[in-house]
Structures are given as C-alpha cells and as structure tokens.
Coordinates of C-alpha atoms in Angstrom, one line a residue:
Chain W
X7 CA 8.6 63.9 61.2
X8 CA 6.1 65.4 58.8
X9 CA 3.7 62.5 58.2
X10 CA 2.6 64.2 54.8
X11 CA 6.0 64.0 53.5
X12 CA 6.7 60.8 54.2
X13 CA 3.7 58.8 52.8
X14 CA 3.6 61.1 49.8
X15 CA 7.3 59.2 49.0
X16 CA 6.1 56.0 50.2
X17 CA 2.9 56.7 47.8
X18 CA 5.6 57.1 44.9
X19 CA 7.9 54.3 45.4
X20 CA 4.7 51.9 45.7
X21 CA 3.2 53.6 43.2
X22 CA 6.1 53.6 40.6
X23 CA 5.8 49.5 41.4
X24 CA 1.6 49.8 40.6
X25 CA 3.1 51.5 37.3
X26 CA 5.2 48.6 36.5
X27 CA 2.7 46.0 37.0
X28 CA 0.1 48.6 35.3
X29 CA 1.4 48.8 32.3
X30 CA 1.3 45.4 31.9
X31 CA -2.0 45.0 31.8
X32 CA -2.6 47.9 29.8
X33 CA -0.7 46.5 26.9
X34 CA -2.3 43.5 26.7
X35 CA -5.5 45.0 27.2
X36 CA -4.8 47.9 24.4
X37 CA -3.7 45.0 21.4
X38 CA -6.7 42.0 22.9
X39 CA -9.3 44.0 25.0
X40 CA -8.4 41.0 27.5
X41 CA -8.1 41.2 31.2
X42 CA -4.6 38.8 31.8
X43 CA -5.3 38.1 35.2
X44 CA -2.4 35.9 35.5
X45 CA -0.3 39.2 35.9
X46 CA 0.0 39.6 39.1
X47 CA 0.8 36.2 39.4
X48 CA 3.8 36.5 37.0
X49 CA 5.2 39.3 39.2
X50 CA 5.3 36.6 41.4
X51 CA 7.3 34.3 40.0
X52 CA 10.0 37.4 39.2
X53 CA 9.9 37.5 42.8
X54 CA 10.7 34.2 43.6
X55 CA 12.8 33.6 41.3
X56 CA 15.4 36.3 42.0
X57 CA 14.8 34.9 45.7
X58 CA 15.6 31.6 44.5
X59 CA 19.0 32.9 42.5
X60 CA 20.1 35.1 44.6
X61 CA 19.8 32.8 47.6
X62 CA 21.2 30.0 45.8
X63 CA 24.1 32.0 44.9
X64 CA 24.7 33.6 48.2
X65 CA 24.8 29.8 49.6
X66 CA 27.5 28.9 47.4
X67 CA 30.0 32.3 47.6
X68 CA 28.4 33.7 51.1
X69 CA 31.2 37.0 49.8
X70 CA 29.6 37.4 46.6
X71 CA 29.0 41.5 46.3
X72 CA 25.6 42.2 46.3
X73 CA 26.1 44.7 42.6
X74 CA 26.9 41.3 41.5
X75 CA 24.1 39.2 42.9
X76 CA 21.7 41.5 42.6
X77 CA 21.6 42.1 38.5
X78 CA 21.5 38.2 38.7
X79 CA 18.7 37.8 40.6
X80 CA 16.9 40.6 38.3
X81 CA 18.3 38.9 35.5
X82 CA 17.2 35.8 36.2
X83 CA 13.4 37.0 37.3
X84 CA 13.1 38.6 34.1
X85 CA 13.9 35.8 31.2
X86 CA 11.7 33.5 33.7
X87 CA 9.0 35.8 33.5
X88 CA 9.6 36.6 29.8
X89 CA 9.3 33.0 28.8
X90 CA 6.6 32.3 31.0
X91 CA 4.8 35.4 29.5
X92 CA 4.9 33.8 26.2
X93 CA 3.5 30.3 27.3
X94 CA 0.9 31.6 28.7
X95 CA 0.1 34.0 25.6
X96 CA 0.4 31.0 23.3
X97 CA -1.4 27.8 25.6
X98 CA -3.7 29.3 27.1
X99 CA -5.2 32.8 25.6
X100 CA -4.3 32.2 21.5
X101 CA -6.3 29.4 21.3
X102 CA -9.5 31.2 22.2
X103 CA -8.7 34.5 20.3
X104 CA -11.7 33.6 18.7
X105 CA -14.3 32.8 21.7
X106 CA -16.4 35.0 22.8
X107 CA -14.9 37.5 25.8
X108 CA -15.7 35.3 28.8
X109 CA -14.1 32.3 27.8
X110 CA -10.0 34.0 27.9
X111 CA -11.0 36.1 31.0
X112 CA -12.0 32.9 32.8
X113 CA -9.0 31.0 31.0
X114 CA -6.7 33.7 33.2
X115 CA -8.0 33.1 36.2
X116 CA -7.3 29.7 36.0
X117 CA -3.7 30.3 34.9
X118 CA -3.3 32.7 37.9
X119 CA -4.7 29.5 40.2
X120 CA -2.2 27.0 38.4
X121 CA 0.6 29.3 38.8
X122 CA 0.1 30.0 42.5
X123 CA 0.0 26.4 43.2
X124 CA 3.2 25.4 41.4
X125 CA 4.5 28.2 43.2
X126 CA 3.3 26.5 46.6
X127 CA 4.9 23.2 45.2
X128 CA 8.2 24.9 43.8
X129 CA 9.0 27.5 46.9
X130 CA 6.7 26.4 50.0
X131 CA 4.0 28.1 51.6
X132 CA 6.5 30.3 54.1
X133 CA 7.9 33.5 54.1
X134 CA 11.1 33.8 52.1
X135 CA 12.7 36.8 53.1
X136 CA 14.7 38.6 51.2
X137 CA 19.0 38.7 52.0
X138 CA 19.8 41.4 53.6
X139 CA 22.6 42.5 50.7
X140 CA 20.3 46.0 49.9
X141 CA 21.8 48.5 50.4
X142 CA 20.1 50.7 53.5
X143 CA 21.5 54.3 53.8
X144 CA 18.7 57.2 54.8
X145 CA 18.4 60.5 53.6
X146 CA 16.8 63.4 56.0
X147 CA 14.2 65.3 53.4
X148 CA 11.8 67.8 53.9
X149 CA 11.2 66.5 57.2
X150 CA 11.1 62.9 56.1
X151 CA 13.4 60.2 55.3
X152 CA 14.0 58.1 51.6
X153 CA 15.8 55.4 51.8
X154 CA 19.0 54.6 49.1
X155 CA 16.1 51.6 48.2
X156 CA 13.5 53.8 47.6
X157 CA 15.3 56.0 45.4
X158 CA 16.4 53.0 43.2
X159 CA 13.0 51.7 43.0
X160 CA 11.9 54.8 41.8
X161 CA 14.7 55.9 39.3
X162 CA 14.2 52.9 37.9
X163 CA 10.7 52.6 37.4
X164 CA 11.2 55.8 35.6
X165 CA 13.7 55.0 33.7
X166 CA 11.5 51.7 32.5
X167 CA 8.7 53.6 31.8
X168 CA 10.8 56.0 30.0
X169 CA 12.3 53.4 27.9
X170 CA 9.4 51.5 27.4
X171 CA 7.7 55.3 25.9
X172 CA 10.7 55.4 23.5
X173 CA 9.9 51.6 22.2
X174 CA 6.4 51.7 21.7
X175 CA 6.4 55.4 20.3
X176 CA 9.6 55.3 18.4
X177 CA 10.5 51.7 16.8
X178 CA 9.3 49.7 14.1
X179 CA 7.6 47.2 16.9
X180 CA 5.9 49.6 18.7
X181 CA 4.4 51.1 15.6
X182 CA 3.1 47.6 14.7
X183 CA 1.6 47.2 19.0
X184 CA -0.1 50.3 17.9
X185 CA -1.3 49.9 14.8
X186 CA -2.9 46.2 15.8
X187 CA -4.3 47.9 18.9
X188 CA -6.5 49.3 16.4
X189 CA -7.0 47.1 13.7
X190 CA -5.5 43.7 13.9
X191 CA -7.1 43.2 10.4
X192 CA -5.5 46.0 9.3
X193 CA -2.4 45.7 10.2
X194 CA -2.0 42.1 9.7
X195 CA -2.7 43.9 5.6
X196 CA 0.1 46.2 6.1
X197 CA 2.4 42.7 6.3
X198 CA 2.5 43.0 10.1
X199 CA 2.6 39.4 11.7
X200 CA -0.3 40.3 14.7
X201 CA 0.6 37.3 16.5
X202 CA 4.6 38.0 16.6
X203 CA 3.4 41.5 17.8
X204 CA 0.8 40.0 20.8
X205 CA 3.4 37.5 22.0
X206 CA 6.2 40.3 21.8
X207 CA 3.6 42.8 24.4
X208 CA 3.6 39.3 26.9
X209 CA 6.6 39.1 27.2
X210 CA 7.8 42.9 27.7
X211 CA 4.6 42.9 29.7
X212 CA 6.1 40.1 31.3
X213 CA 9.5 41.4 31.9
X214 CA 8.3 44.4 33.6
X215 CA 6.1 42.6 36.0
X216 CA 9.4 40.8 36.8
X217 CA 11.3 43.9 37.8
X218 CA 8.5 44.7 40.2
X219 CA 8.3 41.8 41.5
X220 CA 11.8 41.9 42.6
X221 CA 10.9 45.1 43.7
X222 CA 8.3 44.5 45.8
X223 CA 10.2 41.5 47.1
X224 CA 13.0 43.7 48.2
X225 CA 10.6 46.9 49.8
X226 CA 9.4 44.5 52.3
X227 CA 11.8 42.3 52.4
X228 CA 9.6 39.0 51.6
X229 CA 8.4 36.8 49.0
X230 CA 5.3 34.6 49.1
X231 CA 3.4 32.4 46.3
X232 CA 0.4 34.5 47.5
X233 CA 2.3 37.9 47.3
X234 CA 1.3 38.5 43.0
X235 CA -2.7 38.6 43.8
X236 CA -3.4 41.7 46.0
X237 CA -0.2 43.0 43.8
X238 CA -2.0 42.1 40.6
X239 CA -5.5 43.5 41.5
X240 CA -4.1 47.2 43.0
X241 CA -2.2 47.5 39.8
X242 CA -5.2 46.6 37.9
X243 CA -6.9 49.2 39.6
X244 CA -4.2 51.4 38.3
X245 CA -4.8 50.6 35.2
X246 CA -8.6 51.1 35.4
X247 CA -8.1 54.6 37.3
X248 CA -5.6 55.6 34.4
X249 CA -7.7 54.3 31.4
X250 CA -7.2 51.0 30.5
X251 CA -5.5 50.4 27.0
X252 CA -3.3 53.3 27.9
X253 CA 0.5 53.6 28.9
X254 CA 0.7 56.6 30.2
X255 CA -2.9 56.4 32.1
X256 CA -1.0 53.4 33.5
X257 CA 1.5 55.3 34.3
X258 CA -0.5 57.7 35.9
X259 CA -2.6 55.6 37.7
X260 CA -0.1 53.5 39.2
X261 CA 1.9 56.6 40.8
X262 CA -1.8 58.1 41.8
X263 CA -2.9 55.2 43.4
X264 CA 0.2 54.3 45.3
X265 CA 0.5 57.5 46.9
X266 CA -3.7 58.0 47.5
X267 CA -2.9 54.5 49.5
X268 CA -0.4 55.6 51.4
X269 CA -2.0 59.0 52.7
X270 CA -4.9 57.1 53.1
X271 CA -3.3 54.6 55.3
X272 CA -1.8 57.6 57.4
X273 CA -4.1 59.5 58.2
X274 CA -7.0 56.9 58.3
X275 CA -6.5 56.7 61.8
X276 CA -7.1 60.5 62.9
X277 CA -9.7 60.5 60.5
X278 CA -11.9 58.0 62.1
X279 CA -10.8 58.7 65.7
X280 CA -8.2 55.5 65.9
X281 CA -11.2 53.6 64.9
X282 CA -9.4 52.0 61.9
X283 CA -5.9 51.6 61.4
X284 CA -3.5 51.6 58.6
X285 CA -3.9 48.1 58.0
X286 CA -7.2 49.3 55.9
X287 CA -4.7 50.7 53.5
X288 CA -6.2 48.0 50.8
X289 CA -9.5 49.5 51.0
X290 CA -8.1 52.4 49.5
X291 CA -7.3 50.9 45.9
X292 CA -10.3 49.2 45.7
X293 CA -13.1 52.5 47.0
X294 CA -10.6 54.4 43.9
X295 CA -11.3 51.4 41.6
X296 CA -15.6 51.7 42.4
X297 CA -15.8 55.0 42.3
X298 CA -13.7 55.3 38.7
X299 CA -15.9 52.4 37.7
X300 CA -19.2 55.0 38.5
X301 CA -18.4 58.2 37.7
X302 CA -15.5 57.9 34.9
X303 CA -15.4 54.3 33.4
X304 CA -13.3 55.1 31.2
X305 CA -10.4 56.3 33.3
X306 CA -8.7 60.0 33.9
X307 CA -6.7 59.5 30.0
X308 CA -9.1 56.5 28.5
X309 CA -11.0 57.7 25.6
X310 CA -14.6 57.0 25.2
X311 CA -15.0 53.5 23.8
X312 CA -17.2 54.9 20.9
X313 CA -13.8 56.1 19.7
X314 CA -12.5 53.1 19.4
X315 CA -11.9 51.3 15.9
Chain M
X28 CA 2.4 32.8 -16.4
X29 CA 0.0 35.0 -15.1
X30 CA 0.6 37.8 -12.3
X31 CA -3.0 36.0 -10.5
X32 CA -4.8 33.1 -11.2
X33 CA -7.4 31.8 -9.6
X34 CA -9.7 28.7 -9.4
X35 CA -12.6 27.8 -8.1
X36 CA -12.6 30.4 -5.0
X37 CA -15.0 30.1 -2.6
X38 CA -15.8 31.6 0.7
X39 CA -18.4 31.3 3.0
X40 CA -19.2 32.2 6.2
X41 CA -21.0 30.2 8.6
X42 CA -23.5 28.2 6.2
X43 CA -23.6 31.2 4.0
X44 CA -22.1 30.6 0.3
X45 CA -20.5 34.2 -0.5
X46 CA -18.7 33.5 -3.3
X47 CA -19.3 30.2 -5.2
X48 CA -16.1 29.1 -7.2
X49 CA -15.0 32.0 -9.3
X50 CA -11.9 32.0 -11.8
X51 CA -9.6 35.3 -12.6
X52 CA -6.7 35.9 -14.4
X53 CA -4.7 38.6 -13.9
X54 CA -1.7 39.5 -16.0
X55 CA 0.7 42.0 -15.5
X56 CA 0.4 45.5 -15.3
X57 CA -3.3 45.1 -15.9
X58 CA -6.0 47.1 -14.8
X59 CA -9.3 44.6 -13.7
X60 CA -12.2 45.4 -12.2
X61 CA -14.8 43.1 -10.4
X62 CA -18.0 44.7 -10.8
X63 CA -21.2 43.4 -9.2
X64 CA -24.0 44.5 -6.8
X65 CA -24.0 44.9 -3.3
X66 CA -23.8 41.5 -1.8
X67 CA -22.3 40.0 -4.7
X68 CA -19.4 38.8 -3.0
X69 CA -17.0 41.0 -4.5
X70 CA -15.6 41.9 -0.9
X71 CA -15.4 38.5 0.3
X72 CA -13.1 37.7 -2.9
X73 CA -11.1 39.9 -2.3
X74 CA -10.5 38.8 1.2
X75 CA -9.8 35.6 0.2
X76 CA -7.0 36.2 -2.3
X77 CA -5.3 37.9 0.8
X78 CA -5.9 35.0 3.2
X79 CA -8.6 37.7 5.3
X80 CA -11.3 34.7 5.6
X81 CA -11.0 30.9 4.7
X82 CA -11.5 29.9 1.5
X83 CA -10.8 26.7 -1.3
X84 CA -9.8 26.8 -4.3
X85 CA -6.4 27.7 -5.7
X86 CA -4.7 30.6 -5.7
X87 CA -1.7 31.3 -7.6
X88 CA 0.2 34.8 -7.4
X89 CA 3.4 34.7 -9.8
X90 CA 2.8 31.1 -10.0
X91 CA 3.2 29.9 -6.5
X92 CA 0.2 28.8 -4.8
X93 CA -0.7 31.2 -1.4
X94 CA -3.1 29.4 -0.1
X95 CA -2.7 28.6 3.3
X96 CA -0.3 31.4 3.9
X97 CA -1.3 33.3 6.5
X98 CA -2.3 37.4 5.4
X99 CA 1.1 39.1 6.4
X100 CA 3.1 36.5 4.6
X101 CA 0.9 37.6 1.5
X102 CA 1.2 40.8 2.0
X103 CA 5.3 40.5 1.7
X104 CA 5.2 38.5 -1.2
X105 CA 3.9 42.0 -2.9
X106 CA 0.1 42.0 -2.4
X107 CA -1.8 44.6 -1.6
X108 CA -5.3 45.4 0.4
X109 CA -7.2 48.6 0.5
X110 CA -10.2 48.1 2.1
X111 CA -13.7 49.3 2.2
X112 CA -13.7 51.7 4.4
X113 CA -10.4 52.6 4.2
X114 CA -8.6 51.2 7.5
X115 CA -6.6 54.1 8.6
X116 CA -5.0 54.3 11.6
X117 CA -7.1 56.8 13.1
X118 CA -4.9 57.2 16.4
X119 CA -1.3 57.0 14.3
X120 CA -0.3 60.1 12.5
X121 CA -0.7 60.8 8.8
X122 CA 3.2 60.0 8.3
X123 CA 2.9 57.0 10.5
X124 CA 0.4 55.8 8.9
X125 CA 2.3 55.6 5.3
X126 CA 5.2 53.8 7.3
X127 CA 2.8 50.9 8.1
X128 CA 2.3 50.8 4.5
X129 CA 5.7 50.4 3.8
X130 CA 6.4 47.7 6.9
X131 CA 7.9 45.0 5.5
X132 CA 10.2 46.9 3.4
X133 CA 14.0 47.2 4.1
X134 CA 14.9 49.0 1.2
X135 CA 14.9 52.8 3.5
X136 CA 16.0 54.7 0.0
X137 CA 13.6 53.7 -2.1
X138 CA 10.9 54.2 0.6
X139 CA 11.9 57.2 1.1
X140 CA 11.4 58.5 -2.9
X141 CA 8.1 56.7 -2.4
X142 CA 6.9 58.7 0.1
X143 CA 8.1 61.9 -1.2
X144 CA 6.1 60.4 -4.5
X145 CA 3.1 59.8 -2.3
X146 CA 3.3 63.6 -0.7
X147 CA 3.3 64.9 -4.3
X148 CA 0.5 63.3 -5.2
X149 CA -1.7 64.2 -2.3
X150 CA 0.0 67.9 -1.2
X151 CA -2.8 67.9 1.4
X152 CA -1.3 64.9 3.4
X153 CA 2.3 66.5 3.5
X154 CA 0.2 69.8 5.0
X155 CA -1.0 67.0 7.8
X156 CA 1.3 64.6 8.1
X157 CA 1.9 65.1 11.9
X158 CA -2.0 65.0 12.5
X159 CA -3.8 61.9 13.7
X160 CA -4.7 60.3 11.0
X161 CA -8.9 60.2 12.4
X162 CA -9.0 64.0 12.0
X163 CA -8.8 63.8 8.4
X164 CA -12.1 64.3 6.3
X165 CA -13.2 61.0 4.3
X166 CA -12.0 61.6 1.0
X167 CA -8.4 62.8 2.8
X168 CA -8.6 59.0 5.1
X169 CA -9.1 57.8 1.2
X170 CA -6.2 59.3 -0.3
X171 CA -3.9 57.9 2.8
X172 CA -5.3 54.2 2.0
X173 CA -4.3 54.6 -1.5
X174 CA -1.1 56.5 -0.4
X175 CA -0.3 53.8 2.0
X176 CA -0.7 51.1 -0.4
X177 CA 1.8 53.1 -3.0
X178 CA 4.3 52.9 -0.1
X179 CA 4.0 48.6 0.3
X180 CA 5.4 49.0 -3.6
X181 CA 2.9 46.0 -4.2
X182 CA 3.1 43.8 -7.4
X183 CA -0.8 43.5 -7.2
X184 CA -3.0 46.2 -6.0
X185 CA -6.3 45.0 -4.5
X186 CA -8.8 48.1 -4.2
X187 CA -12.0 47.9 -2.3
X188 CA -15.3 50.5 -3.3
X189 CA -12.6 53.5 -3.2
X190 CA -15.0 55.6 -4.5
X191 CA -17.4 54.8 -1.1
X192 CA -19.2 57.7 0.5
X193 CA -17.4 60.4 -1.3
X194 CA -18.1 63.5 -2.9
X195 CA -17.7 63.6 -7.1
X196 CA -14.9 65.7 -6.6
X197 CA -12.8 63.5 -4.0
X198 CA -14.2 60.5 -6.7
X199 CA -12.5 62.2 -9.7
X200 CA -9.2 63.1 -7.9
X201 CA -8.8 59.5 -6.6
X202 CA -9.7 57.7 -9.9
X203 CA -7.1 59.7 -11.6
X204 CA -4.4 58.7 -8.9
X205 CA -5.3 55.2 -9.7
X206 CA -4.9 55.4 -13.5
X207 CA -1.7 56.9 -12.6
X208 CA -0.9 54.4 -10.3
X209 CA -1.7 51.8 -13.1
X210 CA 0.8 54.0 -15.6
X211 CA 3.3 53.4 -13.4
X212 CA 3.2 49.7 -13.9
X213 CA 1.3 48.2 -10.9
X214 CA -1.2 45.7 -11.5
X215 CA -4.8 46.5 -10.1
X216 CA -7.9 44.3 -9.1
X217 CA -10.5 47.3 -8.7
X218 CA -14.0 46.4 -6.6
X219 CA -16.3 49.1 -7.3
X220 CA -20.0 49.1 -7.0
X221 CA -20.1 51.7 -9.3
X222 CA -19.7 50.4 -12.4
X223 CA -19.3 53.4 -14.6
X224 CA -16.2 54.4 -13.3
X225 CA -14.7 51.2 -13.1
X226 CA -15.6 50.4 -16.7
X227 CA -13.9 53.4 -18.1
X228 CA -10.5 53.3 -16.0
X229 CA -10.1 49.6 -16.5
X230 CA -9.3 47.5 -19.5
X231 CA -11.2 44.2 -18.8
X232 CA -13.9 43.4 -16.3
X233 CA -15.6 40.8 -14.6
X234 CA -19.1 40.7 -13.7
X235 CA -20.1 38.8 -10.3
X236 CA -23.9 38.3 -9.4
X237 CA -24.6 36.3 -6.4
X238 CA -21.4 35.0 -5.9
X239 CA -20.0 34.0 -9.4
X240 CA -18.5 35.2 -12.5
X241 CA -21.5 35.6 -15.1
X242 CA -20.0 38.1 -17.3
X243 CA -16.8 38.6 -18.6
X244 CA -14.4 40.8 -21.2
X245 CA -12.9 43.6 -22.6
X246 CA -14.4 46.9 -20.7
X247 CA -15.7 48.6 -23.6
X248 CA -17.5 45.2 -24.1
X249 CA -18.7 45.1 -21.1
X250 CA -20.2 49.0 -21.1
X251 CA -21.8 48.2 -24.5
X252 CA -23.3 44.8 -23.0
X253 CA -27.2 44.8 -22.9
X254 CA -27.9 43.3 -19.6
X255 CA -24.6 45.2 -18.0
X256 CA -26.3 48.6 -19.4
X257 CA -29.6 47.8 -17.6
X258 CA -28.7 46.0 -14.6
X259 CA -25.3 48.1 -14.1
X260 CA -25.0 50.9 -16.0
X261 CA -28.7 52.1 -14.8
X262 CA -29.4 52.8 -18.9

C-alpha cells in the first residue's frame, strides 16, 4: 500500500473537517476581531447531539434505515448548535462589544469550560460510540484505499464551503457580513442592522461546526464532552495558517493542515528512527501554528493588518 | 411641520461637552449648512441626529421623535450619513459598494434607474465598477460616498467636510453634484469647514463655535456678516 497516498486522503478528509470548524472562526473573527473559543466546543455538542438522536431513535425502531436516521441526527446537531450559537453571541460576547479585547476572549473560554461540563452532566464522561448504520464500502486507489465515508465527508465539506462562498459573496446578507467586517459604523449607516448580521455569522458559524462535529463523530466512531477542544484548537490553527478573517484562507488552511498532520504522523516514525510514533500527530498543528505565528503572522491569504479599515 | 427639528442636542464624550444644546430646523427640500471650526462639534452633531453616539435632546424627523432608535432604523426611515472620510468599502467593489447604499430598499426598479442615474453622474465609477472600491483615488472614494448616498433615495441628506483633502478640481465637480442633488428635491444638512463653499451652495446657514449655535440666517447674510467674514471667510 503506498503510504503517501493514503495519508494524503486521510490529510483531506480530516482536513475538509479543520475547514468546517475553520471557517467558523474565521467569520467571527472577520465581523469582531474576537477569538470564539467556545467553537470547538460547539462542534461538540453537534456531536453529541446527533449521538443522542440517533441513538434514541435507533432504540425505539432498531429497523430504522440509516438514510433516514442519519439526516436526523445531522438535523438535529445543527438547530442545536445554531441556537446555541446565538446564546452564546447574545449572553455572553454582546454585552462586552464594548470592553476592551481581553475581557470577550476570556468570556469564551469560560463558555467553552461551562459547555464542556454540562456536557459531562448531560452525556457522561465515557465513550459514546457511534452506531454502526455508516455505510463502510472501500475503494482500491492509486495504491490506497477511501472509504464510501471518507468520500461523503469530503463531498460534503465541499459542497458546504461552496455554498457557504455563494452566500457570503452573492446575497444581500453576505454583502452586509462583509461590509460590517469593515466598518460596523459604516454599515450600520447604510441601514444595515450590525447586530442581526453578527448573530446571523454565530449561527451559520454554528451550524457548520455542527456538521463536523457529526463528522468527526462518525470518522472515529466516538463522541466525548472532551472531543471539541483539541478539535477546536487544530482548526484554529487552520484558521491562523490560512489568514484569520478569511474564508478561503480557512479553507485553505484547514485542508493544508489536515493533510501536513497526516504525513506527518506517517512518516514520523522513519524519520526519527521509530523513536516517535504517530501518536505525535498533534504536534504537527501546533509546530505549523508557531512557525506561521514567526515567519508570516498574517497567514498564507491574510492581508497585512495596516490594510485593514 | 418641519422635515428636522431639533432641540437642545447635546453630545459628549466621556466628560467632554461636544456639542452643548443646539436647535435646527430643517424644512424640506432645503439646502443647510453647519459651518464652524475644527472642533466645533459639527461632526458630533451630526452623529447624533443619526443615533452614531448618545445624545439628549429631541429629535424630530417628519415629526416623529428618533431618539432612541437605534442608527439603521434611522437610516430606513430616509436619513442619510456621509461621513468624513468618506467610509467606502475599500474591499467591496465600486458596484457593491452603491448596493450597500441602497440596502434597505425593496423597490429593485427604481434602484436600478438610480444607479444608472449615479453612473451618469460620475462616468468614471461605471469605468470601475468591478474594482475594489480601496483602489480608487480620494476624490473617486468621494464621488462613491455621495453616489452611495443618492442610491439610499434619502429624504435628508447629512454630508460631512465632502470637500476634505481634495484637490480644487475634485472640490468643484463634487459641489456641483450636490447642488444638483439638491435640484432634485433632496434635503441637505452640509458640514463643511470651508465656509466659502458652503455659503454659496446653500440657502441658510448655521454658525457653531465651541459647541453651539452662535450665528444664524440666510447665506448671503451670513457671507456679508462682520465676524463670519473675519473669523470664517479669512477676509
């Protein structure tokens, strides 16, 4: 089997999940120059949540078609997430639009604690692992294998990210994300309503990290109240290596880092003489995320800040 | 009834009094302007007509009182802000730009005419209207602020120092849009520093020195005024 080819599609798939998840903070971080660390956290709670409704509804029809439970467990993740994206926005960030920077960023770190631990509370501190209703079919390629999950994580995530393009380029709303990205002042004088606009980026924000969640949930076959933090921080990496405030550097960055983790984690062992194994494959996003930070802080598509406003 | 009426505005920021209870009255299709020296608090009124910054006192646009209203909410009721400095989009495009301006209109026909309207005013906006809107020189950012603000249709057009940090030329061409502007029928509140300009393209005036009102009337009055002509006019 050609290792090459093989990590470089599990780079994508997990990458295409960083993008998801990426994007996210990007958004927010484009319209309030605020890092939402409780991200990762909500890509948790998809997570669980389309556990939670997909095992409940397994219980009760044990027959139920998985094309059925499926969309309902995605279904379900995403209006949680969505509406928790919004009471988040508006308790605990909206009321300090006007503090000074530290203040929100320490706020989100306290809603990514909270939400954790009602997590705990809510879903236990074990495992959940995920049905086994995916489908599981392989495909010989190049040497290497995809699996049928793999190729509907990514087509997916491309067809999100895709969509999402078309929104934010295309429609009234995403004219209005833009133009408050740049001025809030300004466009609240063009009749824009900014915070309409700031809780509309939560909760697409929101509903994307929901879809990942699920998807993450369903590549390894687990969910965990812990599972949203080292998620969150990788795809906040993304975001950095891409150029925060930007969609497609999100993009980017996401797919880049998944698949620099995933070569990294197989070949780290030849490299080093078996010295370290693949289970240093988080080292990898985070020695990206330092040297971004030193030699290009403004990511591979950021713009200087100076251009800014 | 009067298109604006204000009174007793005040604004301050911090502990700092910027504008100290001043009264205007606008009426329809008129052409003010608020003239004053830097730090006058011309700006700052402004802002607070348009909900920008808190303020007291009582404002009254077509006889209903805005205060409170939050700036967007204003802004669809039909006023209009350009401020100093222009506030382009510098990373939207020329044409996206003028569809901000018209943002909370429905009426896709009319909008339309307007912004063929706006393109044949300004030819050299139509030239760039698929460039980024920060690529365009100062006086061209200038005539997309005023070009935006045709396309919100407003009832009241608020104008901030358009003449800012332009050459005479760019100065000539965007006074006579806004005479035209006012031809059409739209009501204008002009801030200009320099008061020669504003004297002679407006009908009435008001004079604001350290945050009040100290001088008002007719323009011509104003331009034949002793102490406008020396402390002003530079004469």
């Amino acid at each position: 089997m050609d290792i090459f080819v093989q990590q470089l599609i599990n780079g994508l798939v997990l990458g295409s999940i960083y993008a998801l998840v990426a994007l996210g903070y990007t958004m927010v971080y484009g319209i309030l120059e605020l890092i939402n660390f409780a991200h990762g956290e909500v890509t948790m709670v998809g997570a669980m949540s389309a556990l939670a409704v997909i095992g409940a509804l397994l219980g009760a029809y044990p027959q139920a078609p998985a094309l059925l439970v499926l969309p309902a467990g995605v279904l379900a993740a995403i209006m949680v997430c969505m509406a928790l994206g919004y009471v988040i926005e508006r308790v605990a960030y909206r009321p300090l639009r006007r503090a000074p920077r530290l203040a929100p960023l320490i706020t989100a770190i306290g809603v990514s604690i909270v939400l954790q631990n009602a997590a705990m509370l809510i879903w236990g501190r074990s495992y959940i692992s995920f049905p086994a209703i995916l489908p599981h079919g392989s495909h010989p390629i190049l040497g290497a294998v995809i699996t049928d999950l793999q190729i509907v994580i990514v087509t997916l995530s491309v067809l999100i990210m895709l969509g999402l393009t078309l929104l934010v380029e295309r429609t009234r709303l995403g004219r209005a994300m833009r133009a408050t990205a740049q001025s809030r002042e300004v466009a609240e004088l063009m009749g824009v309503n900014v915070n309409t606009v700031i809780s509309a980026t939560f909760i697409i924000g929101s509903a994307l990290a929901a879809i990942a969640g699920v998807m993450v949930s369903a590549y390894y076959g687990l969910g965990h109240y812990y599972m949203g933090f080292m998620l969150g921080l990788k795809a906040f990496s993304a975001a950095v290596l891409g150029g925060i405030g930007n969609l497609a550097g999100a993009m980017l960055g996401g797919l880049l880092l998944g698949v620099i983790e995933a070569l990294g984690a197989g070949y780290i062992g030849d490299l080093t003489g078996g010295f370290l194994g693949s289970n240093y494959q988080d080292v990898f996003a985070f020695m990206v995320l330092i040297l971004v930070l030193v030699f290009r802080p403004s990511g591979l598509l950021g713009e200087r800040v100076a251009q800014r406003a | 009834m009067s298109l604006l009426e204000v009174k007793g505005l005040k604004v301050a920021y911090g502990g700092i009094q910027a504008v100290r209870g001043i009264d205007l009255v606008i009426e329809q299709g008129e052409l003010v302007c608020l003239i004053g020296a830097n730090g006058a608090g011309k700006s700052s009124a402004l802002k607070g007509l348009i909900g920008l910054v808190q303020h007291h006192g009582e404002v009254r646009f077509t006889g209903e009182r805005l205060n409170g209203l939050p700036t967007h909410a204003i802004v669809a009721k039909g006023m209009t802000l350009v401020p100093e400095g222009r506030g382009i989009f510098a990373r939207l495009s020329v044409a996206e730009n003028l569809d901000m301006g018209a943002y909370t209109r429905r009426d896709v026909g009319p909008v339309r005419l307007d912004l063929n309207r706006v393109y044949d005013l300004f030819p050299r906006l139509a030239e760039r209207r698929a460039q980024l809107a920060g690529t365009l020189s100062g006086g061209e950012q200038q005539m997309l602020a005023l070009g935006r603000a045709i396309m919100a249709r407003p009832r009241l057009l608020l104008l901030d120092e358009p003449s800012m940090g332009l050459a005479p030329i760019m100065v000539q061409k965007i006074y006579q849009t806004i005479a035209e502007i006012a031809r059409d029928g739209v009501t204008i509140l002009l801030v200009e520093q320099n008061a020669h300009l504003a004297l002679q393209v407006s009908q009435r005036g008001y004079v604001m020195e350290s945050g009040s009102v100290v001088l008002t009337g007719a323009s011509q009055a104003l331009a034949d005024d002793p102490m406008v002509k020396a402390a002003y006019l530079g004469e």
